[in-house]
CSV table of C-alpha atoms and ligand atoms in Angstrom, one decimal:
chain,number,residue,atom,x,y,z
A,282,UNK,CA,-31.9,45.4,-44.8
A,283,UNK,CA,-31.9,45.5,-40.7
A,284,UNK,CA,-34.5,44.0,-38.9
A,285,UNK,CA,-36.6,46.3,-36.5
A,286,UNK,CA,-36.5,46.1,-33.0
A,287,UNK,CA,-39.3,48.3,-32.6
A,288,UNK,CA,-42.7,46.9,-33.0
A,289,UNK,CA,-46.1,49.6,-32.4
A,290,UNK,CA,-49.7,50.2,-33.2
A,291,UNK,CA,-48.4,52.2,-36.6
A,292,UNK,CA,-46.1,49.2,-37.4
A,293,UNK,CA,-49.0,46.6,-37.4
A,294,UNK,CA,-51.3,49.1,-39.0
A,295,UNK,CA,-49.2,49.8,-41.9
A,296,UNK,CA,-47.9,46.3,-41.9
A,297,UNK,CA,-44.1,47.5,-42.1
A,298,UNK,CA,-41.0,46.8,-40.2
A,299,UNK,CA,-40.2,50.1,-39.2
A,300,UNK,CA,-42.3,52.7,-37.2
A,301,UNK,CA,-41.0,55.6,-39.9
A,302,UNK,CA,-43.2,57.0,-42.5
A,303,UNK,CA,-42.1,59.2,-45.5
A,304,UNK,CA,-44.7,61.8,-45.7
A,305,UNK,CA,-46.3,63.2,-49.0
A,306,UNK,CA,-43.4,65.3,-50.9
A,307,UNK,CA,-45.0,67.6,-53.6
A,308,UNK,CA,-43.2,67.0,-57.1
A,309,UNK,CA,-41.0,64.6,-55.5
A,310,UNK,CA,-42.9,61.9,-53.8
A,311,UNK,CA,-43.5,59.6,-56.7
A,312,UNK,CA,-42.9,55.9,-57.3
A,313,UNK,CA,-38.7,55.8,-56.9
A,314,UNK,CA,-38.2,57.3,-53.8
A,315,UNK,CA,-41.5,55.8,-52.2
A,316,UNK,CA,-40.5,52.3,-53.5
A,317,UNK,CA,-36.9,52.8,-52.2
A,318,UNK,CA,-38.2,53.4,-48.4
A,319,UNK,CA,-41.2,51.0,-48.5
A,320,UNK,CA,-38.7,48.2,-49.8
A,321,UNK,CA,-36.1,49.3,-46.8
A,322,UNK,CA,-39.3,48.6,-44.3
A,323,UNK,CA,-40.8,52.0,-43.5
A,324,UNK,CA,-43.8,53.3,-45.3
A,325,UNK,CA,-43.9,56.4,-48.5
A,326,UNK,CA,-47.0,58.1,-49.7
A,327,UNK,CA,-47.0,59.0,-53.3
A,328,UNK,CA,-48.2,62.6,-53.7
A,329,UNK,CA,-51.4,62.7,-55.8
A,330,UNK,CA,-51.4,66.3,-56.3
A,331,UNK,CA,-48.2,66.7,-57.8
A,332,UNK,CA,-49.4,64.5,-60.9
A,333,UNK,CA,-51.1,66.1,-64.2
A,334,UNK,CA,-54.4,64.2,-64.1
A,335,UNK,CA,-55.6,60.9,-62.9
A,336,UNK,CA,-54.0,59.0,-65.3
A,337,UNK,CA,-50.5,60.2,-64.6
A,338,UNK,CA,-50.8,58.9,-61.1
A,339,UNK,CA,-52.5,55.7,-62.1
A,340,UNK,CA,-49.8,55.1,-64.1
A,341,UNK,CA,-46.9,56.2,-61.0
A,342,UNK,CA,-48.9,53.8,-58.7
A,343,UNK,CA,-48.8,50.7,-61.2
A,344,UNK,CA,-44.6,51.8,-61.4
A,345,UNK,CA,-44.5,51.6,-57.9
A,346,UNK,CA,-46.5,48.3,-57.3
A,347,UNK,CA,-44.1,46.8,-59.7
A,348,UNK,CA,-41.4,48.0,-57.6
A,349,UNK,CA,-42.2,46.9,-54.2
A,350,UNK,CA,-43.0,43.5,-55.1
A,351,UNK,CA,-46.3,43.0,-53.2
A,352,UNK,CA,-45.3,45.6,-50.0
A,353,UNK,CA,-47.9,47.8,-49.2
A,354,UNK,CA,-47.1,51.5,-50.0
A,355,UNK,CA,-49.4,54.8,-49.5
A,356,UNK,CA,-50.8,57.8,-51.4
A,357,UNK,CA,-50.6,61.4,-49.9
A,358,UNK,CA,-54.1,63.3,-50.3
A,359,UNK,CA,-52.9,67.0,-50.0
A,360,UNK,CA,-56.2,69.3,-49.4
A,361,UNK,CA,-56.4,72.5,-50.5
A,362,UNK,CA,-58.1,75.4,-48.8
A,363,UNK,CA,-58.3,77.5,-52.5
A,364,UNK,CA,-62.1,76.9,-53.7
A,365,UNK,CA,-62.5,74.2,-56.5
A,366,UNK,CA,-59.0,72.9,-56.0
A,367,UNK,CA,-60.2,69.4,-54.4
A,368,UNK,CA,-62.4,68.4,-57.2
A,369,UNK,CA,-59.9,65.6,-58.0
A,370,UNK,CA,-59.5,64.0,-54.6
A,371,UNK,CA,-62.4,61.4,-54.7
A,372,UNK,CA,-61.1,60.4,-58.2
A,373,UNK,CA,-57.7,60.2,-56.9
A,374,UNK,CA,-58.7,58.3,-53.9
A,375,UNK,CA,-60.9,55.5,-56.5
A,376,UNK,CA,-57.9,55.4,-58.4
A,377,UNK,CA,-55.7,54.3,-55.8
A,378,UNK,CA,-58.3,51.9,-54.3
A,379,UNK,CA,-58.4,50.1,-57.6
A,380,UNK,CA,-54.7,50.0,-57.9
A,381,UNK,CA,-54.8,48.2,-54.6
A,382,UNK,CA,-53.6,51.0,-52.3
A,383,UNK,CA,-54.7,50.8,-48.7
A,384,UNK,CA,-52.9,53.5,-47.0
A,385,UNK,CA,-53.7,57.1,-47.3
A,386,UNK,CA,-52.1,60.1,-45.6
A,387,UNK,CA,-54.3,63.5,-45.7
A,388,UNK,CA,-53.3,66.7,-44.9
A,389,UNK,CA,-54.1,70.5,-45.6
A,390,UNK,CA,-57.1,70.6,-44.2
A,391,UNK,CA,-60.0,68.5,-42.3
A,392,UNK,CA,-60.5,64.8,-43.7
A,393,UNK,CA,-64.1,65.4,-43.9
A,394,UNK,CA,-65.9,63.2,-46.6
A,395,UNK,CA,-62.4,61.0,-46.9
A,396,UNK,CA,-62.8,58.6,-44.3
A,397,UNK,CA,-66.1,56.6,-45.7
A,398,UNK,CA,-64.6,56.7,-48.9
A,399,UNK,CA,-61.7,55.0,-47.8
A,400,UNK,CA,-62.7,52.6,-45.4
A,401,UNK,CA,-65.3,51.5,-47.8
A,402,UNK,CA,-62.9,50.6,-50.1
A,403,UNK,CA,-61.0,48.7,-47.5
A,404,UNK,CA,-58.4,51.1,-46.9
A,405,UNK,CA,-57.0,53.3,-43.5
A,406,UNK,CA,-56.3,57.1,-43.5
A,407,UNK,CA,-53.7,58.5,-41.1
A,408,UNK,CA,-54.4,62.3,-40.9
A,409,UNK,CA,-51.7,64.8,-40.7
A,410,UNK,CA,-51.8,68.1,-38.9
A,411,UNK,CA,-50.4,70.7,-36.8
A,412,UNK,CA,-52.3,70.7,-33.6
A,413,UNK,CA,-54.0,69.0,-31.2
A,414,UNK,CA,-57.2,70.8,-31.9
A,415,UNK,CA,-57.3,69.3,-35.3
A,416,UNK,CA,-56.0,66.0,-34.3
A,417,UNK,CA,-59.1,65.7,-32.0
A,418,UNK,CA,-61.5,66.6,-34.7
A,419,UNK,CA,-59.8,63.9,-37.4
A,420,UNK,CA,-60.3,61.3,-34.5
A,421,UNK,CA,-63.9,62.1,-34.2
A,422,UNK,CA,-64.2,62.0,-37.8
A,423,UNK,CA,-63.0,58.5,-37.5
A,424,UNK,CA,-59.5,58.6,-39.2
A,425,UNK,CA,-57.6,55.3,-38.1
A,426,UNK,CA,-54.1,57.3,-36.8
A,427,UNK,CA,-52.9,60.9,-36.7
A,428,UNK,CA,-49.8,62.4,-37.8
A,429,UNK,CA,-49.0,65.4,-35.5
A,430,UNK,CA,-46.3,68.0,-36.7
A,431,UNK,CA,-44.2,70.7,-35.1
A,432,UNK,CA,-43.5,74.1,-36.2
A,433,UNK,CA,-40.0,72.7,-37.3
A,434,UNK,CA,-42.1,70.6,-40.3
A,435,UNK,CA,-40.3,71.3,-43.6
A,436,UNK,CA,-43.6,72.6,-45.6
A,437,UNK,CA,-46.4,73.8,-44.5
A,438,UNK,CA,-46.8,73.5,-40.3
A,439,UNK,CA,-49.5,75.9,-40.1
A,440,UNK,CA,-49.6,78.7,-37.6
A,441,UNK,CA,-48.9,76.7,-34.8
A,442,UNK,CA,-45.8,77.8,-32.6
A,443,UNK,CA,-45.2,74.4,-30.8
A,444,UNK,CA,-42.4,72.1,-31.3
A,445,UNK,CA,-43.2,68.4,-32.6
A,446,UNK,CA,-42.3,67.0,-28.9
A,447,UNK,CA,-44.5,69.5,-27.2
A,448,UNK,CA,-47.3,69.1,-29.2
A,449,UNK,CA,-46.6,65.3,-29.2
A,450,UNK,CA,-46.8,65.5,-25.5
A,451,UNK,CA,-49.7,67.1,-25.2
A,452,UNK,CA,-51.6,65.0,-27.8
A,453,UNK,CA,-50.5,62.0,-25.9
A,454,UNK,CA,-52.7,62.9,-22.9
A,455,UNK,CA,-56.1,63.0,-25.2
A,456,UNK,CA,-55.4,61.3,-28.5
A,457,UNK,CA,-56.3,57.7,-28.3
A,458,UNK,CA,-56.0,56.2,-31.9
A,459,UNK,CA,-52.2,55.4,-33.2
A,460,UNK,CA,-50.1,58.7,-33.2
A,461,UNK,CA,-46.8,59.6,-35.1
A,462,UNK,CA,-44.9,62.8,-34.2
A,463,UNK,CA,-43.0,64.4,-37.1
A,464,UNK,CA,-40.9,68.0,-37.7
A,465,UNK,CA,-37.4,68.3,-37.1
A,466,UNK,CA,-36.7,64.8,-36.9
A,467,UNK,CA,-33.5,63.9,-38.9
A,468,UNK,CA,-31.7,61.4,-36.9
A,469,UNK,CA,-32.2,58.0,-34.9
A,470,UNK,CA,-32.0,59.4,-31.6
A,471,UNK,CA,-35.0,61.4,-32.4
A,472,UNK,CA,-36.9,58.6,-33.3
A,473,UNK,CA,-35.7,56.5,-30.1
A,474,UNK,CA,-36.9,59.8,-28.2
A,475,UNK,CA,-40.4,59.7,-30.2
A,476,UNK,CA,-41.1,56.1,-29.1
A,477,UNK,CA,-40.2,57.1,-25.4
A,478,UNK,CA,-42.5,60.0,-25.2
A,479,UNK,CA,-45.0,57.5,-26.2
A,480,UNK,CA,-45.3,58.1,-30.0
A,481,UNK,CA,-46.1,55.0,-32.2
A,482,UNK,CA,-43.7,56.3,-34.9
A,483,UNK,CA,-42.3,59.1,-36.8
A,484,UNK,CA,-43.4,61.2,-39.9
A,485,UNK,CA,-39.9,62.7,-41.9
A,486,UNK,CA,-39.3,64.4,-44.9
A,487,UNK,CA,-36.4,66.8,-45.0
A,488,UNK,CA,-34.0,64.3,-44.4
A,489,UNK,CA,-34.9,62.4,-47.0
A,490,UNK,CA,-34.3,65.7,-49.5
A,491,UNK,CA,-30.6,63.8,-50.5
A,492,UNK,CA,-31.6,60.4,-51.3
A,493,UNK,CA,-30.3,59.3,-54.4
A,494,UNK,CA,-34.0,58.2,-55.9
A,495,UNK,CA,-35.5,61.9,-55.0
A,496,UNK,CA,-35.8,63.1,-58.2
A,497,UNK,CA,-34.2,66.6,-57.8
A,498,UNK,CA,-30.8,67.9,-59.4
A,499,UNK,CA,-28.0,67.0,-57.5
A,500,UNK,CA,-27.0,70.6,-57.1
A,501,UNK,CA,-29.7,71.0,-54.2
A,502,UNK,CA,-28.6,67.8,-52.8
A,503,UNK,CA,-25.2,69.0,-52.3
A,504,UNK,CA,-26.4,72.4,-51.1
A,505,UNK,CA,-28.4,70.6,-48.5
A,506,UNK,CA,-25.5,68.3,-47.9
A,507,UNK,CA,-23.4,71.1,-47.1
A,508,UNK,CA,-25.8,72.8,-44.7
A,509,UNK,CA,-26.3,72.7,-41.2
A,510,UNK,CA,-29.3,73.3,-38.5
A,511,UNK,CA,-29.3,76.7,-39.8
A,512,UNK,CA,-30.6,75.6,-43.0
A,513,UNK,CA,-34.2,76.5,-43.1
A,514,UNK,CA,-36.3,79.3,-42.3
A,515,UNK,CA,-40.2,80.7,-42.2
A,516,UNK,CA,-41.9,82.5,-45.2
A,517,UNK,CA,-45.3,83.8,-45.5
A,518,UNK,CA,-46.4,83.9,-41.7
A,519,UNK,CA,-47.4,87.5,-42.2
A,520,UNK,CA,-50.1,85.8,-44.6
A,521,UNK,CA,-51.2,83.1,-42.1
A,522,UNK,CA,-49.6,80.6,-44.2
A,523,UNK,CA,-46.3,79.4,-42.9
A,524,UNK,CA,-43.8,77.8,-45.0
A,525,UNK,CA,-40.8,76.2,-43.5
A,526,UNK,CA,-38.1,76.4,-46.6
A,527,UNK,CA,-34.6,76.2,-47.6
A,528,UNK,CA,-32.7,79.5,-46.8
A,529,UNK,CA,-31.9,80.8,-50.3
A,530,UNK,CA,-32.2,83.8,-52.3
A,531,UNK,CA,-35.7,83.2,-53.5
A,532,UNK,CA,-37.0,82.7,-49.5
A,533,UNK,CA,-35.0,86.1,-48.8
A,534,UNK,CA,-36.9,87.9,-51.5
A,535,UNK,CA,-40.2,86.8,-50.2
A,536,UNK,CA,-39.2,87.8,-46.7
A,537,UNK,CA,-38.2,91.2,-48.3
A,538,UNK,CA,-41.5,91.7,-49.9
A,539,UNK,CA,-43.4,90.9,-46.5
A,540,UNK,CA,-41.2,93.4,-44.8
A,541,UNK,CA,-42.1,95.8,-47.4
A,542,UNK,CA,-46.0,94.9,-46.8
A,543,UNK,CA,-46.9,92.0,-49.5
A,544,UNK,CA,-50.0,90.1,-47.9
A,545,UNK,CA,-51.5,88.4,-50.5
A,546,UNK,CA,-50.2,85.5,-52.6
A,547,UNK,CA,-50.5,87.2,-55.6
A,548,UNK,CA,-48.4,90.2,-54.8
A,549,UNK,CA,-45.3,87.4,-55.0
A,550,UNK,CA,-46.2,86.3,-58.4
A,551,UNK,CA,-44.7,83.2,-59.6
A,552,UNK,CA,-41.6,83.3,-56.9
A,553,UNK,CA,-43.9,81.1,-54.6
A,554,UNK,CA,-44.9,78.6,-57.4
A,555,UNK,CA,-44.4,75.3,-56.8
A,556,UNK,CA,-44.1,75.0,-60.8
A,557,UNK,CA,-41.2,77.3,-60.5
A,558,UNK,CA,-39.3,75.2,-58.0
A,559,UNK,CA,-39.9,72.2,-60.0
A,560,UNK,CA,-38.5,73.6,-63.0
A,561,UNK,CA,-35.9,76.2,-61.8
A,562,UNK,CA,-34.6,74.1,-58.8
A,563,UNK,CA,-35.7,70.3,-59.1
A,564,UNK,CA,-34.9,70.3,-63.0
A,565,UNK,CA,-32.1,72.8,-63.7
A,566,UNK,CA,-30.2,73.0,-60.6
A,567,UNK,CA,-30.5,76.6,-60.0
A,568,UNK,CA,-30.8,76.6,-55.8
A,569,UNK,CA,-31.4,79.9,-55.5
A,570,UNK,CA,-34.3,80.5,-58.0
A,571,UNK,CA,-37.2,79.1,-56.1
A,572,UNK,CA,-38.9,78.0,-52.8
A,573,UNK,CA,-38.0,74.6,-51.6
A,574,UNK,CA,-39.8,73.2,-48.6
A,575,UNK,CA,-37.4,72.2,-45.9
A,576,UNK,CA,-36.8,72.3,-42.4
A,577,UNK,CA,-33.8,72.1,-40.1
A,578,UNK,CA,-33.5,68.3,-40.0
A,579,UNK,CA,-32.2,68.5,-43.6
A,580,UNK,CA,-29.0,69.7,-41.5
A,581,UNK,CA,-28.1,65.9,-40.5
A,582,UNK,CA,-27.7,65.1,-44.1
A,583,UNK,CA,-24.3,64.2,-44.5
A,584,UNK,CA,-24.2,62.4,-48.4
A,585,UNK,CA,-26.2,61.7,-51.4
A,586,UNK,CA,-27.2,58.0,-50.9
A,587,UNK,CA,-29.9,55.5,-51.4
A,588,UNK,CA,-33.0,56.0,-49.4
A,589,UNK,CA,-32.4,52.4,-47.6
A,590,UNK,CA,-29.1,53.4,-46.5
A,591,UNK,CA,-31.0,56.4,-44.7
A,592,UNK,CA,-33.5,54.1,-43.3
A,593,UNK,CA,-31.1,51.7,-42.1
A,594,UNK,CA,-28.8,54.3,-40.3
A,595,UNK,CA,-32.0,56.0,-38.6
A,596,UNK,CA,-33.2,52.6,-37.4
A,597,UNK,CA,-29.9,51.1,-36.4
A,598,UNK,CA,-29.1,54.8,-34.4
A,599,UNK,CA,-32.6,54.7,-33.0
A,600,UNK,CA,-32.0,51.1,-31.6
A,601,UNK,CA,-28.7,52.1,-30.0
A,602,UNK,CA,-30.3,55.1,-28.4
A,603,UNK,CA,-33.1,53.1,-27.0
A,604,UNK,CA,-30.5,50.4,-25.8
A,605,UNK,CA,-28.8,53.0,-24.0
A,606,UNK,CA,-31.8,54.4,-22.6
A,607,UNK,CA,-33.3,51.1,-21.6
A,608,UNK,CA,-30.1,50.4,-19.8
A,609,UNK,CA,-30.3,53.4,-17.4
A,610,UNK,CA,-33.2,51.6,-15.8
A,611,UNK,CA,-33.8,48.2,-13.9
A,612,UNK,CA,-37.1,48.1,-14.9
A,613,UNK,CA,-36.8,48.3,-18.3
A,614,UNK,CA,-37.7,44.6,-19.3
A,615,UNK,CA,-37.4,42.8,-22.5
A,616,UNK,CA,-40.9,43.0,-24.6
A,617,UNK,CA,-41.0,46.6,-23.6
A,618,UNK,CA,-41.4,48.7,-26.9
A,619,UNK,CA,-37.5,49.2,-26.7
A,620,UNK,CA,-35.4,46.5,-27.7
A,621,UNK,CA,-33.7,44.2,-25.0
B,51,FMN,C1,-39.6,68.9,-50.5
B,51,FMN,C2,-41.0,68.6,-49.4
B,51,FMN,C3,-42.7,68.7,-49.8
B,51,FMN,C4,-43.4,68.3,-49.2
B,51,FMN,N1,-44.5,68.5,-49.7
B,51,FMN,C5,-45.6,67.9,-49.0
B,51,FMN,C6,-46.9,67.8,-49.8
B,51,FMN,O1,-47.4,68.0,-50.8
B,51,FMN,N2,-48.0,67.2,-49.1
B,51,FMN,C7,-47.6,66.9,-47.3
B,51,FMN,O2,-48.6,66.7,-46.7
B,51,FMN,N3,-46.4,67.3,-46.8
B,51,FMN,C8,-45.5,67.7,-47.6
B,51,FMN,N4,-44.0,67.8,-46.7
B,51,FMN,C9,-44.2,67.7,-45.4
B,51,FMN,C10,-43.8,66.0,-45.1
B,51,FMN,O3,-44.5,65.3,-45.7
B,51,FMN,C11,-43.1,65.9,-43.9
B,51,FMN,O4,-44.6,66.1,-43.1
B,51,FMN,C12,-42.6,66.5,-43.3
B,51,FMN,O5,-41.4,66.6,-44.0
B,51,FMN,C13,-41.8,66.6,-41.9
B,51,FMN,O6,-41.0,67.1,-41.3
B,51,FMN,P1,-39.3,67.2,-41.6
B,51,FMN,O7,-39.2,68.0,-43.2
B,51,FMN,O8,-38.9,68.0,-40.4
B,51,FMN,O9,-39.1,65.7,-41.4
B,51,FMN,C14,-43.3,68.2,-47.8
B,51,FMN,C15,-41.8,68.0,-47.0
B,51,FMN,C16,-40.6,68.3,-48.1
B,51,FMN,C17,-39.7,68.3,-47.1
């Protein structure tokens, strides 16, 4: 386990060694991968929406607690814009707080109503969003930190057209609370660059899809390992619901249907349902058969290895890049965010 050379407001806020967060991952973000990144010194979030009910979530939280030996881990609260789809969110928060969880990531829509419940229970909330405007609203609502993602993010980056670093540079002029950036980050150089930009850390997802602990079929991981920077594409932008995903037959079919005029989610039948992805791709290994959230950072994956190895390599490479950068300037003194 490497010691981190980086201390930021995020490592302090989350009580972690590395300024690295593994964001929520629908149907994959459970105790196995979350415990693995937490034990490696980063932060991970169990994705509440993926569980069939609060009892199932509670038992996975208990499993994670047993696996992490007292280290803090988090819960992701993915909010939906569909009417009625957020009815369990309050119960997720109460179950998590009762199980000792103090770190929450919200995403998907405004965190209004969550902040008080989490703060009253002694927890903290980082809100993930794709635009500076949403970040400023969340800051006003009292969230403790922001995860700002760019258009390269695997999953749902919204209709924002800005890259992670451009978004981050704009945000750092305006946001006062701790800020991490994410989207397209898959190697250590980029982590060093995010810290050089002034961010307090990074949020990642795609690069960890090949971790041994991820509960997806090896055929999918091998496909990602064999892929490159062109591994992802955007679908559903024509519906105002941009989704960055693995290039496969299912994604191409969705794009053909959009080109043919499909404009409602229902037009795509079960092709875009996460239940289909979970069954066909994650469980059965049919890598063409469903939509898989993935961004170009997946192109950095070069082997199916434990998450701890990914974290260690990322942080080692980040430290080398930061040292190289600091060495270019006479004024870069020890004690700065970069290692001496
Ligand atoms: C397979 C997969 C599933 C994801 N599911 C969710 C989710 O359910 N909720 C959420 O807030 N973010 C989700 N994300 C986004 C990640 O938490 C993270 O913000 C994103 O992966 C960062 O961008 P990157 O993929 O370019 O590293 C998912 C990402 C991936 C790759």
